[in-house]
Amino acid sequence: MVNRHSLMSSHYNIFHINFYQQIRICSFFFDAAAK
């Protein structure tokens, strides 16, 4: 049960980090397009 919870937590953290990086990359491209 504990291992399963930690596995779900790590999976969520990886997904959250990837999502945050995608937002940063999109904003970076928007800034480049604006200039």
mmCIF file of C-alpha atoms in Angstrom:
data_model
loop_
_atom_site.group_PDB
_atom_site.id
_atom_site.type_symbol
_atom_site.label_atom_id
_atom_site.label_comp_id
_atom_site.label_asym_id
_atom_site.label_seq_id
_atom_site.Cartn_x
_atom_site.Cartn_y
_atom_site.Cartn_z
ATOM 1 C CA MET A 1 0.000 0.000 0.000
ATOM 2 C CA VAL A 2 2.791 2.402 0.928
ATOM 3 C CA ASN A 3 4.822 1.463 -2.146
ATOM 4 C CA ARG A 4 1.780 1.922 -4.370
ATOM 5 C CA HIS A 5 1.128 5.364 -2.888
ATOM 6 C CA SER A 6 4.751 6.436 -3.369
ATOM 7 C CA LEU A 7 4.652 5.102 -6.942
ATOM 8 C CA MET A 8 1.529 7.145 -7.707
ATOM 9 C CA SER A 9 3.098 10.173 -6.049
ATOM 10 C CA SER A 10 6.293 9.921 -8.102
ATOM 11 C CA HIS A 11 4.250 9.401 -11.296
ATOM 12 C CA TYR A 12 2.194 12.508 -10.484
ATOM 13 C CA ASN A 13 5.344 14.507 -9.788
ATOM 14 C CA ILE A 14 6.870 13.482 -13.132
ATOM 15 C CA PHE A 15 3.664 14.402 -14.968
ATOM 16 C CA HIS A 16 3.417 17.710 -13.108
ATOM 17 C CA ILE A 17 7.031 18.608 -13.927
ATOM 18 C CA ASN A 18 6.562 17.726 -17.614
ATOM 19 C CA PHE A 19 3.371 19.810 -17.736
ATOM 20 C CA TYR A 20 5.154 22.762 -16.114
ATOM 21 C CA GLN A 21 8.072 22.450 -18.572
ATOM 22 C CA GLN A 22 5.636 22.410 -21.502
ATOM 23 C CA ILE A 23 4.052 25.632 -20.241
ATOM 24 C CA ARG A 24 7.509 27.241 -19.940
ATOM 25 C CA ILE A 25 8.458 26.100 -23.462
ATOM 26 C CA CYS A 26 5.159 27.418 -24.876
ATOM 27 C CA SER A 27 5.622 30.772 -23.153
ATOM 28 C CA PHE A 28 9.206 30.879 -24.458
ATOM 29 C CA PHE A 29 7.990 30.357 -28.031
ATOM 30 C CA PHE A 30 5.270 32.968 -27.542
ATOM 31 C CA ASP A 31 7.909 35.462 -26.396
ATOM 32 C CA ALA A 32 10.079 34.602 -29.406
ATOM 33 C CA ALA A 33 7.114 35.002 -31.777
ATOM 34 C CA ALA A 34 6.177 38.338 -30.214
ATOM 35 C CA LYS A 35 9.707 39.656 -30.834
#
